[in-house]
Amino acid sequence: RYVRQLQRLQLLFSPTAADARGARQFVEEAAQDFARQHPDVVLYVSPHSGPGPAPVLRAEYLNGTVRDELIASKTSEEIVQLATKLANQSGLDIIRIRKPFHTDNPSIQGQWHPLTNKPSILTVQGPRLQPQ
Amino acid sequence: MVVLSAARWLRSRLSDRFWRVQEVLKYARHFRGRKNRCYKLAVRSVRRAFVKSTKARREKKRFLRALWITRIEAASLEHGLKYPAFISNLAKSQVELNRKVLADLAIYEPKTFKSLAALAQRRRQEGFLAALGDGKEPEGIFSRIVHHH
């Protein structure tokens, strides 16, 4: 069963700042629909009064990563798209994956070492023959 | 009154110069010397580093293929076969394994690689018999070809 990796979305904005207009429109119009469409994500709306930091959408994931996205001077539709993008992500860091595969047991027959294809007299120590 | 453009003596000055500089310097942090600290030197170094990394993507494929070939050659020599004989006889026996997989098998699955070398050796002997024997003996078992339609 699919478990959504996004735990909660925090909408931090100021109700009076000019660049938080999109955030305010989002809260008025689209936030309820978004919350209904994504029932396993908790949406917190925390307006802080007065001039504060830039409006930010904070996403917290199940593995603990916290991702902040600036929503200053963004329209309500763009914020919806951003929120759905964050909701479909997992919390893994967005860096280049070196290899698309990984194994904990790469070798089943035993990894090659310089003595694999040599005669076993070099490796095996038999019982020491007693001098007659 | 309505002013459409600012007066000529008014200048706009940069306020986020620090972040614009950091955008470049963050890619130069692991460089040697002053080019990991000084912006003017770092710009050139970072640009050259990006260009080199773009061009090197084509070389990486060639380099890795050469590495695999070296490894397969070493592994097949351990089993008494030279690389051209090994690869050609594997291809004739319709074993479509690429060099990457063969190199990984040689490292992590030595017994499988030994059996592949034995297969190539057997196909080689059958090839010799077919070329020198001239038609009277039956065809070798491992020389049979499977046709997929």
GROMACS .gro file of C-alpha atoms in nm, chain B:
model
  149
  133MET     CA    1   0.283   6.381  -1.038
  134VAL     CA    2   0.337   6.060  -1.229
  135VAL     CA    3   0.699   5.967  -1.293
  136LEU     CA    4   0.754   5.702  -1.554
  137SER     CA    5   1.131   5.662  -1.521
  138ALA     CA    6   1.382   5.755  -1.251
  139ALA     CA    7   1.601   6.064  -1.280
  140ARG     CA    8   1.925   6.025  -1.468
  141TRP     CA    9   2.146   6.081  -1.164
  142LEU     CA   10   1.978   5.800  -0.966
  143ARG     CA   11   2.172   5.474  -0.974
  144SER     CA   12   2.048   5.132  -0.869
  145ARG     CA   13   2.303   4.935  -0.669
  146LEU     CA   14   2.333   4.560  -0.618
  147SER     CA   15   2.220   4.429  -0.283
  148ASP     CA   16   2.268   4.053  -0.327
  149ARG     CA   17   2.624   4.053  -0.457
  150PHE     CA   18   2.723   3.808  -0.182
  151TRP     CA   19   2.481   3.540  -0.300
  152ARG     CA   20   2.573   3.587  -0.666
  153VAL     CA   21   2.938   3.533  -0.576
  154GLN     CA   22   2.859   3.233  -0.357
  155GLU     CA   23   2.670   3.068  -0.645
  156VAL     CA   24   3.001   3.042  -0.829
  157LEU     CA   25   3.230   2.981  -0.533
  158LYS     CA   26   3.027   2.683  -0.408
  159TYR     CA   27   3.147   2.487  -0.710
  160ALA     CA   28   3.509   2.587  -0.649
  161ARG     CA   29   3.539   2.492  -0.284
  162HIS     CA   30   3.743   2.178  -0.344
  163PHE     CA   31   3.993   2.345  -0.577
  164ARG     CA   32   4.357   2.405  -0.496
  165GLY     CA   33   4.509   2.742  -0.429
  166ARG     CA   34   4.353   3.087  -0.452
  167LYS     CA   35   4.092   2.981  -0.704
  168ASN     CA   36   3.883   2.831  -0.424
  169ARG     CA   37   3.860   3.170  -0.250
  170CYS     CA   38   3.897   3.454  -0.500
  171TYR     CA   39   3.599   3.516  -0.725
  172LYS     CA   40   3.790   3.642  -1.026
  173LEU     CA   41   4.010   3.333  -1.043
  174ALA     CA   42   3.724   3.102  -0.948
  175VAL     CA   43   3.498   3.211  -1.235
  176ARG     CA   44   3.751   3.098  -1.491
  177SER     CA   45   3.829   2.772  -1.309
  178VAL     CA   46   3.466   2.682  -1.258
  179ARG     CA   47   3.380   2.745  -1.621
  180ARG     CA   48   3.672   2.530  -1.738
  181ALA     CA   49   3.575   2.258  -1.490
  182PHE     CA   50   3.220   2.247  -1.627
  183VAL     CA   51   3.340   2.237  -1.987
  184LYS     CA   52   3.583   1.957  -1.907
  185SER     CA   53   3.318   1.757  -1.726
  186THR     CA   54   3.081   1.790  -2.023
  187LYS     CA   55   3.343   1.675  -2.270
  188ALA     CA   56   3.464   1.396  -2.042
  189ARG     CA   57   3.126   1.223  -2.050
  190ARG     CA   58   3.213   1.092  -2.397
  191GLU     CA   59   3.558   0.983  -2.286
  192LYS     CA   60   3.417   0.807  -1.980
  193LYS     CA   61   3.241   0.553  -2.199
  194ARG     CA   62   3.563   0.475  -2.384
  195PHE     CA   63   3.763   0.461  -2.063
  196LEU     CA   64   3.526   0.224  -1.889
  197ARG     CA   65   3.511  -0.006  -2.191
  198ALA     CA   66   3.891  -0.025  -2.198
  199LEU     CA   67   3.889  -0.102  -1.825
  200TRP     CA   68   3.641  -0.385  -1.872
  201ILE     CA   69   3.842  -0.528  -2.159
  202THR     CA   70   4.158  -0.523  -1.947
  203ARG     CA   71   3.983  -0.706  -1.667
  204ILE     CA   72   3.828  -0.967  -1.895
  205GLU     CA   73   4.165  -1.020  -2.060
  206ALA     CA   74   4.332  -1.080  -1.723
  207ALA     CA   75   4.058  -1.317  -1.610
  208SER     CA   76   4.054  -1.521  -1.931
  209LEU     CA   77   4.435  -1.548  -1.928
  210GLU     CA   78   4.403  -1.708  -1.585
  211HIS     CA   79   4.196  -1.976  -1.755
  212GLY     CA   80   4.435  -2.012  -2.047
  213LEU     CA   81   4.245  -1.814  -2.312
  214LYS     CA   82   4.339  -1.491  -2.483
  215TYR     CA   83   4.086  -1.207  -2.499
  216PRO     CA   84   4.013  -1.211  -2.876
  217ALA     CA   85   3.962  -1.589  -2.870
  218PHE     CA   86   3.736  -1.562  -2.565
  219ILE     CA   87   3.516  -1.284  -2.703
  220SER     CA   88   3.487  -1.423  -3.056
  221ASN     CA   89   3.403  -1.773  -2.938
  222LEU     CA   90   3.145  -1.645  -2.691
  223ALA     CA   91   2.982  -1.449  -2.972
  224LYS     CA   92   2.981  -1.756  -3.196
  225SER     CA   93   2.811  -1.957  -2.921
  226GLN     CA   94   2.537  -1.690  -2.913
  227VAL     CA   95   2.621  -1.578  -2.559
  228GLU     CA   96   2.526  -1.209  -2.584
  229LEU     CA   97   2.694  -1.084  -2.267
  230ASN     CA   98   2.849  -0.739  -2.286
  231ARG     CA   99   3.189  -0.649  -2.148
  232LYS     CA  100   3.050  -0.477  -1.841
  233VAL     CA  101   2.866  -0.791  -1.730
  234LEU     CA  102   3.160  -1.015  -1.814
  235ALA     CA  103   3.394  -0.799  -1.606
  236ASP     CA  104   3.151  -0.805  -1.311
  237LEU     CA  105   3.119  -1.182  -1.339
  238ALA     CA  106   3.495  -1.219  -1.347
  239ILE     CA  107   3.522  -1.025  -1.021
  240TYR     CA  108   3.221  -1.141  -0.822
  241GLU     CA  109   3.135  -1.477  -0.980
  242PRO     CA  110   3.467  -1.650  -1.064
  243LYS     CA  111   3.315  -1.997  -1.108
  244THR     CA  112   3.064  -1.869  -1.364
  245PHE     CA  113   3.346  -1.698  -1.549
  246LYS     CA  114   3.544  -2.023  -1.546
  247SER     CA  115   3.251  -2.206  -1.705
  248LEU     CA  116   3.218  -1.932  -1.969
  249ALA     CA  117   3.589  -1.966  -2.046
  250ALA     CA  118   3.546  -2.341  -2.077
  251LEU     CA  119   3.253  -2.287  -2.314
  252ALA     CA  120   3.459  -2.054  -2.530
  253GLN     CA  121   3.747  -2.302  -2.531
  254ARG     CA  122   3.519  -2.589  -2.639
  255ARG     CA  123   3.365  -2.378  -2.918
  256ARG     CA  124   3.716  -2.287  -3.030
  257GLN     CA  125   3.816  -2.653  -3.057
  258GLU     CA  126   3.501  -2.732  -3.253
  259GLY     CA  127   3.578  -2.443  -3.483
  260PHE     CA  128   3.924  -2.581  -3.551
  261LEU     CA  129   3.783  -2.929  -3.619
  262ALA     CA  130   3.525  -2.790  -3.857
  263ALA     CA  131   3.787  -2.584  -4.040
  264LEU     CA  132   4.056  -2.854  -4.062
  265GLY     CA  133   3.847  -3.176  -4.066
  266ASP     CA  134   3.671  -3.093  -4.396
  267GLY     CA  135   3.319  -3.211  -4.371
  268LYS     CA  136   3.327  -3.584  -4.282
  269GLU     CA  137   3.280  -3.555  -3.904
  270PRO     CA  138   2.943  -3.437  -3.767
  271GLU     CA  139   2.907  -3.074  -3.664
  272GLY     CA  140   3.009  -2.985  -3.308
  273ILE     CA  141   2.743  -2.968  -3.037
  274PHE     CA  142   2.826  -2.619  -2.919
  275SER     CA  143   2.844  -2.488  -3.276
  276ARG     CA  144   2.470  -2.527  -3.323
  277ILE     CA  145   2.286  -2.198  -3.368
  278VAL     CA  146   1.942  -2.128  -3.222
  279HIS     CA  147   1.719  -1.928  -3.458
  280HIS     CA  148   1.462  -1.702  -3.294
  281HIS     CA  149   1.176  -1.614  -3.527
   0.00000   0.00000   0.00000
